PDB file of C-alpha atoms and ligand atoms in Angstrom:
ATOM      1  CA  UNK A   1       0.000   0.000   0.000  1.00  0.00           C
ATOM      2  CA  UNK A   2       1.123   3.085  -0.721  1.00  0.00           C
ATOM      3  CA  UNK A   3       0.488   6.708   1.396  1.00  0.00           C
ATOM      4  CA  UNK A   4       0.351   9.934   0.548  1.00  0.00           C
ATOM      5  CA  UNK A   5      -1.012  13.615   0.323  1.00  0.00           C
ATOM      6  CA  UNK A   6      -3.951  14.218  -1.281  1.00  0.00           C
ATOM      7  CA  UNK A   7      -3.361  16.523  -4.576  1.00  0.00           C
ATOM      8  CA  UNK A   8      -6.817  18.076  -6.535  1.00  0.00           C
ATOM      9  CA  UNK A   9      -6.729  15.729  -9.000  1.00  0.00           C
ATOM     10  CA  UNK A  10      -7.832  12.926  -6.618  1.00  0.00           C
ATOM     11  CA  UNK A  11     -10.881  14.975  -5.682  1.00  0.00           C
ATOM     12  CA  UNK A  12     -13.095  12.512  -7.974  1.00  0.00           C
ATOM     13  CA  UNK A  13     -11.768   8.970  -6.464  1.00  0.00           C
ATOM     14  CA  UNK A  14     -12.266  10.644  -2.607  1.00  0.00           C
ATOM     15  CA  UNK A  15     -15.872  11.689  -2.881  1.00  0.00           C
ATOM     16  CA  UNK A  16     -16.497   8.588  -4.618  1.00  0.00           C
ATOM     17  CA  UNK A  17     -14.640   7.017  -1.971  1.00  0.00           C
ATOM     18  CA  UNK A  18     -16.305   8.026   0.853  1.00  0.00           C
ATOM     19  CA  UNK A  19     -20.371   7.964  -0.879  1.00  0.00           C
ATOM     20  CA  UNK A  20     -19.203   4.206  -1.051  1.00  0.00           C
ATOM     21  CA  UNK A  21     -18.038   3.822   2.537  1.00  0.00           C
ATOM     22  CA  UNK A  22     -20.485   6.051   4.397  1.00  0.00           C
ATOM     23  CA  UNK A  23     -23.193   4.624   2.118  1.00  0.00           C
ATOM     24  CA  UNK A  24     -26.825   5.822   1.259  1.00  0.00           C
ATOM     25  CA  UNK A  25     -27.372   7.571   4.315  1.00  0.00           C
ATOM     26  CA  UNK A  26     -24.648  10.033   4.865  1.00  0.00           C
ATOM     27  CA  UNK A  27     -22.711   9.586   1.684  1.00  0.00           C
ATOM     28  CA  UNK A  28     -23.397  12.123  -0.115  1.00  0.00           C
ATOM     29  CA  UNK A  29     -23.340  14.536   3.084  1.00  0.00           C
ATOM     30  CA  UNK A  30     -19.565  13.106   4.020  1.00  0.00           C
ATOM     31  CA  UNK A  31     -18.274  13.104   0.369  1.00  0.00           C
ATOM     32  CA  UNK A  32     -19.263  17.107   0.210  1.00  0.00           C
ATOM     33  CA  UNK A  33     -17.686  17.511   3.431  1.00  0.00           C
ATOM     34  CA  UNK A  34     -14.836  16.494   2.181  1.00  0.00           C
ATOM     35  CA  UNK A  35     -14.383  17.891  -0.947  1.00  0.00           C
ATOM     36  CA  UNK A  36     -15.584  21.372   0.669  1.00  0.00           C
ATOM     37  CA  UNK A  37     -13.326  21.255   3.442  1.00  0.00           C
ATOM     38  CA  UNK A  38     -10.098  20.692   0.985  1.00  0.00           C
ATOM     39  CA  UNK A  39     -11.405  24.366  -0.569  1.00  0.00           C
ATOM     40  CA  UNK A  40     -12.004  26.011   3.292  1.00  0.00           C
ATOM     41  CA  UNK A  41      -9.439  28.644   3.812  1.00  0.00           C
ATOM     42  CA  UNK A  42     -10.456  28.424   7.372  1.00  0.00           C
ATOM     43  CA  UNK A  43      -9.407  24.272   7.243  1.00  0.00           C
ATOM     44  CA  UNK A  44      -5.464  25.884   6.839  1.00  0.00           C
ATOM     45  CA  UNK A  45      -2.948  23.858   8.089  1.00  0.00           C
ATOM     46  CA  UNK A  46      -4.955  20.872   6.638  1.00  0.00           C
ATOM     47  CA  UNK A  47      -3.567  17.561   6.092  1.00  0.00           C
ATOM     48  CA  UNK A  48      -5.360  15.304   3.793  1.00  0.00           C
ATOM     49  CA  UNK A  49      -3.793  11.545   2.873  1.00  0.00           C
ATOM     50  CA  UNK A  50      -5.005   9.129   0.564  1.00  0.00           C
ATOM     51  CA  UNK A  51      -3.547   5.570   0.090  1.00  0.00           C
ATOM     52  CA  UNK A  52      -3.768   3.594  -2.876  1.00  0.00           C
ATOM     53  CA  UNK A  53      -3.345  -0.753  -3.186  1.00  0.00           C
ATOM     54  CA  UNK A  54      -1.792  -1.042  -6.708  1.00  0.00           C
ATOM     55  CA  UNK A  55      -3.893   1.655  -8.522  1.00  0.00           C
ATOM     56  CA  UNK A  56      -7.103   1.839  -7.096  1.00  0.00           C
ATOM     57  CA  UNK A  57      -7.975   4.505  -3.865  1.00  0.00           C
ATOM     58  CA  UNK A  58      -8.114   2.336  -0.627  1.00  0.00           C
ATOM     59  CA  UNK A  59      -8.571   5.421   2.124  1.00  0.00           C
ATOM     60  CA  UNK A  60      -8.614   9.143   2.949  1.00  0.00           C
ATOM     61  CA  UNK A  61      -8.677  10.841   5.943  1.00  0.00           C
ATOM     62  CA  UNK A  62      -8.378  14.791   6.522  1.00  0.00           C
ATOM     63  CA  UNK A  63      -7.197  16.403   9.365  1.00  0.00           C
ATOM     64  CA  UNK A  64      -8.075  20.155   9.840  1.00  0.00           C
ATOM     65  CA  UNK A  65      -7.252  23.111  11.664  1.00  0.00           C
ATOM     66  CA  UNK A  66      -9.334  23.931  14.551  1.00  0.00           C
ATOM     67  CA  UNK A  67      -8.814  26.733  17.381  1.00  0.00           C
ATOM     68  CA  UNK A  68      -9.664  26.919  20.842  1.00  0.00           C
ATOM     69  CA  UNK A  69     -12.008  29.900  22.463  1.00  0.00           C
ATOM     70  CA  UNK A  70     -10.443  31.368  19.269  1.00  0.00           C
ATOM     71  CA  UNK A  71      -6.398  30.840  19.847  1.00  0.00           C
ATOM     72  CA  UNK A  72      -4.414  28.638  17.654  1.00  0.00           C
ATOM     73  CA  UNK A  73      -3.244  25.792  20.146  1.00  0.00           C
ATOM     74  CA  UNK A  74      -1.501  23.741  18.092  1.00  0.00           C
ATOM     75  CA  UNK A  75      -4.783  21.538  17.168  1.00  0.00           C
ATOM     76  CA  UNK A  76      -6.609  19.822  14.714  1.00  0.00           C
ATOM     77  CA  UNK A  77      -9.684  17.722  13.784  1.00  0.00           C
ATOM     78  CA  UNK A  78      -9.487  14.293  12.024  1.00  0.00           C
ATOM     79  CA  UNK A  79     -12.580  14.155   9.747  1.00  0.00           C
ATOM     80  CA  UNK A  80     -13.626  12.591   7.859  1.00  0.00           C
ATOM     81  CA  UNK A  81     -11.735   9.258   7.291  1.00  0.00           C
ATOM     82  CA  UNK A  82     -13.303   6.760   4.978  1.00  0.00           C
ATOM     83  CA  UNK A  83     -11.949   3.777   3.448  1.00  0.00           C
ATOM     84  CA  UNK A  84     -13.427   1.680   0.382  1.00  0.00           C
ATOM     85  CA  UNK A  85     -15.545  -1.526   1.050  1.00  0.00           C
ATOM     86  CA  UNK A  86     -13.496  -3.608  -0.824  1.00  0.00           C
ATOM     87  CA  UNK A  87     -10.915  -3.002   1.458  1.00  0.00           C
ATOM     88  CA  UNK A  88     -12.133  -2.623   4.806  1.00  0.00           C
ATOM     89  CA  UNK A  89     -10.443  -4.448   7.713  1.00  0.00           C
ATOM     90  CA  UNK A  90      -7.007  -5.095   6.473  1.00  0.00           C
ATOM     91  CA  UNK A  91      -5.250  -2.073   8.081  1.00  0.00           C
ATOM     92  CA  UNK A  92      -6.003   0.635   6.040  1.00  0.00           C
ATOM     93  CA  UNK A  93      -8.034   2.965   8.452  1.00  0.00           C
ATOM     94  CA  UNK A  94      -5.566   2.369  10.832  1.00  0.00           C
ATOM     95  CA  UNK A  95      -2.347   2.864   8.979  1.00  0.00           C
ATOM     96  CA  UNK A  96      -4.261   6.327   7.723  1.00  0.00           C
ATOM     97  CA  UNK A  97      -3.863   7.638  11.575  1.00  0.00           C
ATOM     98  CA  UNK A  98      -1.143   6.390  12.185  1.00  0.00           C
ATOM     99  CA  UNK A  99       1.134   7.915   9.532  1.00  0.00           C
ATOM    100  CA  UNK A 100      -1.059  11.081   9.645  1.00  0.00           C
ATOM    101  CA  UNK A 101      -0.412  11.228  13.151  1.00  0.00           C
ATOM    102  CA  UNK A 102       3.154  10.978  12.794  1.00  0.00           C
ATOM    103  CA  UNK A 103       3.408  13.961  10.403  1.00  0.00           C
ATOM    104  CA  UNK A 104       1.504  16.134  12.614  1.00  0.00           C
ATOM    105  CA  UNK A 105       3.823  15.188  15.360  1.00  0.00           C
ATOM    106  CA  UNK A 106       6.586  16.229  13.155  1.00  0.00           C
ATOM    107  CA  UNK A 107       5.159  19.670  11.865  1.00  0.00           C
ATOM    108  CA  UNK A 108       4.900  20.534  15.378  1.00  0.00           C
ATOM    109  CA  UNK A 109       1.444  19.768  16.282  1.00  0.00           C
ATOM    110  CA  UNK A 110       0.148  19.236  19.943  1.00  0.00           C
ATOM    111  CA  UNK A 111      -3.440  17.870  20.234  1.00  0.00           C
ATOM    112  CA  UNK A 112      -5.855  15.912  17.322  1.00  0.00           C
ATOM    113  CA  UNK A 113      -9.313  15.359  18.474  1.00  0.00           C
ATOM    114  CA  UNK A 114     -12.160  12.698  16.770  1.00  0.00           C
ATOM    115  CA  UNK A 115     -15.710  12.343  16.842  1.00  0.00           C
ATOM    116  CA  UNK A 116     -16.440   8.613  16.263  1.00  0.00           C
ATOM    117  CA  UNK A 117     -16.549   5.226  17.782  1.00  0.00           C
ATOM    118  CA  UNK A 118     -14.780   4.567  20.807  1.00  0.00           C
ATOM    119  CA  UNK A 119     -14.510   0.979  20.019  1.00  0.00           C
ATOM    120  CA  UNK A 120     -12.319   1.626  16.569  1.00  0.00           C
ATOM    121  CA  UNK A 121     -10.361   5.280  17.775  1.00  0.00           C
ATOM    122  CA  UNK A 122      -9.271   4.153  21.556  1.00  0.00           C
ATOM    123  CA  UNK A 123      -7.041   1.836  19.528  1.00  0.00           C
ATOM    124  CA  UNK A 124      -5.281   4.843  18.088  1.00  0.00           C
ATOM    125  CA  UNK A 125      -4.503   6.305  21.638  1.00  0.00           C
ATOM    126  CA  UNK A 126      -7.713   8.987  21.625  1.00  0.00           C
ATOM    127  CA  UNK A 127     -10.091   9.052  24.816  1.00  0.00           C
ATOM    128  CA  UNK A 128     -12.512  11.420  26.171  1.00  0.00           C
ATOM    129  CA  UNK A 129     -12.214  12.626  28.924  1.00  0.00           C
ATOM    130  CA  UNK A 130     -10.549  16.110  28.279  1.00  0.00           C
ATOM    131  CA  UNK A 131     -11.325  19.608  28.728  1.00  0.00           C
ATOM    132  CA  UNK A 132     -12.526  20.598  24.781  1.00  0.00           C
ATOM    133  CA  UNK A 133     -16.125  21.368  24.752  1.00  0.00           C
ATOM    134  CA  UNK A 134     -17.319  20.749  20.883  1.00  0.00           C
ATOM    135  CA  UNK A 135     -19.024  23.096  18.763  1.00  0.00           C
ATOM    136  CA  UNK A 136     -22.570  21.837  18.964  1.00  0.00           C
ATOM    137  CA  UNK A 137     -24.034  19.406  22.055  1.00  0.00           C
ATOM    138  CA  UNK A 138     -23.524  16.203  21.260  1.00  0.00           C
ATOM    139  CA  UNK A 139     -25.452  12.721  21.068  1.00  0.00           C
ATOM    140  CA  UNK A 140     -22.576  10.669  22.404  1.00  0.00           C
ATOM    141  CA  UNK A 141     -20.262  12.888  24.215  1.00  0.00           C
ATOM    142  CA  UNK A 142     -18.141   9.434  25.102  1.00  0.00           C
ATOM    143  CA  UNK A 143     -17.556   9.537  21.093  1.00  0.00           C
ATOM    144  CA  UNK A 144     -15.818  13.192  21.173  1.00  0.00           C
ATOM    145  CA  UNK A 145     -11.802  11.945  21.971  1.00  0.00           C
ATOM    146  CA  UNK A 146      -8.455  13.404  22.168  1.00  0.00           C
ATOM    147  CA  UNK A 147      -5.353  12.265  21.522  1.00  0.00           C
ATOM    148  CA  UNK A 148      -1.575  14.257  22.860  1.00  0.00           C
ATOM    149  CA  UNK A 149       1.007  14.399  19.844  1.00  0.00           C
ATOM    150  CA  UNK A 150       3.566  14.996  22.877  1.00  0.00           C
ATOM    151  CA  UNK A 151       3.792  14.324  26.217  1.00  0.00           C
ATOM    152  CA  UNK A 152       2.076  16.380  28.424  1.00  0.00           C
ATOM    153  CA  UNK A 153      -0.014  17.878  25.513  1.00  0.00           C
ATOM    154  CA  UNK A 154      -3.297  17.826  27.165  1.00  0.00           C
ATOM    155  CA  UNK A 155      -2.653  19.397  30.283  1.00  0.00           C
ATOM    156  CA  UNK A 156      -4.492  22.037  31.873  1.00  0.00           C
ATOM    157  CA  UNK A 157      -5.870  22.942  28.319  1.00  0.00           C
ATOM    158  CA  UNK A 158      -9.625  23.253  28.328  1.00  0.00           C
ATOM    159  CA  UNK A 159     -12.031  25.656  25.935  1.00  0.00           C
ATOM    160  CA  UNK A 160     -14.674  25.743  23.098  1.00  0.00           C
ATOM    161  CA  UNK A 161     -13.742  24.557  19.759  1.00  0.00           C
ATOM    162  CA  UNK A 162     -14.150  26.083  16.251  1.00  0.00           C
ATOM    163  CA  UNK A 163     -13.509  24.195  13.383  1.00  0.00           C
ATOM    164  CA  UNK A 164     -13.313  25.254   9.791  1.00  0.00           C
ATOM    165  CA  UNK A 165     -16.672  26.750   8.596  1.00  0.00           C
ATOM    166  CA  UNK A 166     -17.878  23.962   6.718  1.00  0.00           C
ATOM    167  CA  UNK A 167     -17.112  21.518   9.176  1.00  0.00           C
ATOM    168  CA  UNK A 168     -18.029  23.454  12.130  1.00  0.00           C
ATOM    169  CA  UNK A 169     -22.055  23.269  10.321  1.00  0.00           C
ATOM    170  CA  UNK A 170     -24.557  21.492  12.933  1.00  0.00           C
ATOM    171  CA  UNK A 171     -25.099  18.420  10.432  1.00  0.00           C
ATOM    172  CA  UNK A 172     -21.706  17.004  11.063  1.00  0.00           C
ATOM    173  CA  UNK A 173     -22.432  16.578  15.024  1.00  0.00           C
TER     174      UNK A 173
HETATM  175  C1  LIG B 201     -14.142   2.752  10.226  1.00  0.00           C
HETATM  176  C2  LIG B 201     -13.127   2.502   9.109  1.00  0.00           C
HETATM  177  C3  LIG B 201     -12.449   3.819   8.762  1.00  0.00           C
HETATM  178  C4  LIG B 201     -12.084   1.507   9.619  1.00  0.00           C
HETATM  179  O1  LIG B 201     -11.067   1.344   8.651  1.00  0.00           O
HETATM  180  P1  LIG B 201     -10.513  -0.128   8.299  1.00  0.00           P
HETATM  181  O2  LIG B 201      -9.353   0.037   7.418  1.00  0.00           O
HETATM  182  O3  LIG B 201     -11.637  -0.947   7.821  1.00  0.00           O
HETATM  183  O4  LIG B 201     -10.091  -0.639   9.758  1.00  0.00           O
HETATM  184  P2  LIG B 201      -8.723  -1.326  10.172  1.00  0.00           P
HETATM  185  O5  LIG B 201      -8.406  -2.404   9.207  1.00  0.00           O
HETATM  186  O6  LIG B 201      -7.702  -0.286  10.430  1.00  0.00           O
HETATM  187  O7  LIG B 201      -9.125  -1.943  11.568  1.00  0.00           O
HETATM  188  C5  LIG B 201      -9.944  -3.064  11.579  1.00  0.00           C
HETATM  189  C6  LIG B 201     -10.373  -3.374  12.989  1.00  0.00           C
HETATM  190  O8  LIG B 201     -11.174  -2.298  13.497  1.00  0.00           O
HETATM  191  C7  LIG B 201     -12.482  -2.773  13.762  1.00  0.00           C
HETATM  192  N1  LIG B 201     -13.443  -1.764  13.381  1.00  0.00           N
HETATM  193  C8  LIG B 201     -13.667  -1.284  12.143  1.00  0.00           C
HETATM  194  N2  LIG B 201     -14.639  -0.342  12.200  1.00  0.00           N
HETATM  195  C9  LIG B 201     -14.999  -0.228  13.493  1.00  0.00           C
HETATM  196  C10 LIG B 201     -15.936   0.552  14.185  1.00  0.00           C
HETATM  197  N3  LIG B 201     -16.711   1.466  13.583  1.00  0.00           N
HETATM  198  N4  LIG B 201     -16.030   0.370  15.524  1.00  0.00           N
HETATM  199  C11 LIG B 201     -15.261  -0.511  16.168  1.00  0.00           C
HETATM  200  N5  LIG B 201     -14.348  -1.295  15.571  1.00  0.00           N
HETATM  201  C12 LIG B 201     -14.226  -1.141  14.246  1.00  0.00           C
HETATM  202  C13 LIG B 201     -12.634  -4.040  12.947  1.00  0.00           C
HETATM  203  O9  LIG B 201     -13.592  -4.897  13.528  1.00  0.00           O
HETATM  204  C14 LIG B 201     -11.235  -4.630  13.008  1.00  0.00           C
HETATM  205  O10 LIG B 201     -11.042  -5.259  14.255  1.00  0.00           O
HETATM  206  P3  LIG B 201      -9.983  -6.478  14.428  1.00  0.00           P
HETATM  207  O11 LIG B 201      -8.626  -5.921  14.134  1.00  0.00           O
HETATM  208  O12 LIG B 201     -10.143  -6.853  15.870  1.00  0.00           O
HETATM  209  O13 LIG B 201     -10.406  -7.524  13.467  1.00  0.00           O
HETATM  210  C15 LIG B 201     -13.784   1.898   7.839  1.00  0.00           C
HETATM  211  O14 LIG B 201     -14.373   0.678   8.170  1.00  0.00           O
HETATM  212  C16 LIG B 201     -14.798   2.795   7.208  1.00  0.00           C
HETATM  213  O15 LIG B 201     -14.468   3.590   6.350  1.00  0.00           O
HETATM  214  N6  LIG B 201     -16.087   2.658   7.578  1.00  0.00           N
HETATM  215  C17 LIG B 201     -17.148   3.429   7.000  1.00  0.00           C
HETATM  216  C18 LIG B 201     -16.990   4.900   7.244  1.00  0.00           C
HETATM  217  C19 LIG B 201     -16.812   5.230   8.702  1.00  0.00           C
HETATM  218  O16 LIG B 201     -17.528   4.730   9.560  1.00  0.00           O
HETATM  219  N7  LIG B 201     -15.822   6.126   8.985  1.00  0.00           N
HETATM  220  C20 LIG B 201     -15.481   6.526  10.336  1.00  0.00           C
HETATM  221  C21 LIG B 201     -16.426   7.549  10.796  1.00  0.00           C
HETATM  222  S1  LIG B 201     -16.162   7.965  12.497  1.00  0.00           S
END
């Protein structure tokens, strides 16, 4: 498999991507989100990664910019992160975070928060538990995680978050 940052000719292959993985229901909604949030000025620094088995688009995931009772803390959102049916369970989602992770840590990065299921993100090192309060209240708080890119990274830090504007609409909480 083979990693690596998203350029705008791939914009195609990730919507389509991630209508296939998030399906009927929120397809559509999670391929826009995507394709708008690679456009949002306000999603700067983003990083967006896309891996590919021989040719074909396995994964994406995007992580975005977010601030904190409006100061830049050194912080960002993953969402979304989709990969293709075909190729579900064999270590594609989480070789996405991992590497992502890894070039955050390395552009200097401090915190990376998620909204999703416990069961699959604890395995990456997020938990609740911490001091952000999202943008809009929240269904399953237990699902809004944080993870430290550095020791240390989560504490005593506490505040409201603001993501970019398109992801920061109501509809993706
Ligand atoms: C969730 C998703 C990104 C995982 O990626 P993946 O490449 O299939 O997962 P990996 O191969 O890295 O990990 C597989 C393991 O995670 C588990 N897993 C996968 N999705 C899970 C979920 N939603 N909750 C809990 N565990 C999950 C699998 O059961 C498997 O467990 P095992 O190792 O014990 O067999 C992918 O299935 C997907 O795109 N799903 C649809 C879109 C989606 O839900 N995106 C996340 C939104 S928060």
């Amino acid at each position: 498999m083979r990693l690596r940052e998203s350029v705008p000719a791939d914009a195609p292959s990730i919507a389509e991507l991630h209508r296939d993985a998030f399906g009927e229901a929120e397809g559509a909604t999670v391929a826009q989100l995507a394709l708008d949030l690679l456009k949002d000025p306000t999603a700067q620094p983003l990083l967006s990664l896309v891996a590919f088995q021989d040719d074909t688009l396995a994964g994406h995931v995007i992580f975005s910019h977010i601030t904190v009772d409006g100061n830049d803390i050194g912080a960002c959102i993953m969402a979304p992160l989709a990969v293709a049916g075909t190729q579900q369970n064999q270590g594609v989602g989480t070789r996405l975070i991992r590497h992502g992770l890894a070039v955050l840590r390395e552009r200097g990065l401090r915190i990376v928060l998620v909204l999703g299921d416990p069961a699959y993100y604890t395995r990456a090192g997020f938990a609740a538990g911490h001091e952000f309060a999202p943008p809009h209240e929240l269904a399953y708080p237990e699902a809004w995680m944080a993870l430290a890119l550095h020791d240390g990274a989560l504490a005593g830090v506490s505040g409201t978050v603001k993501c970019a504007d398109v992801l920061n609409s109501p509809e993706h909480w």
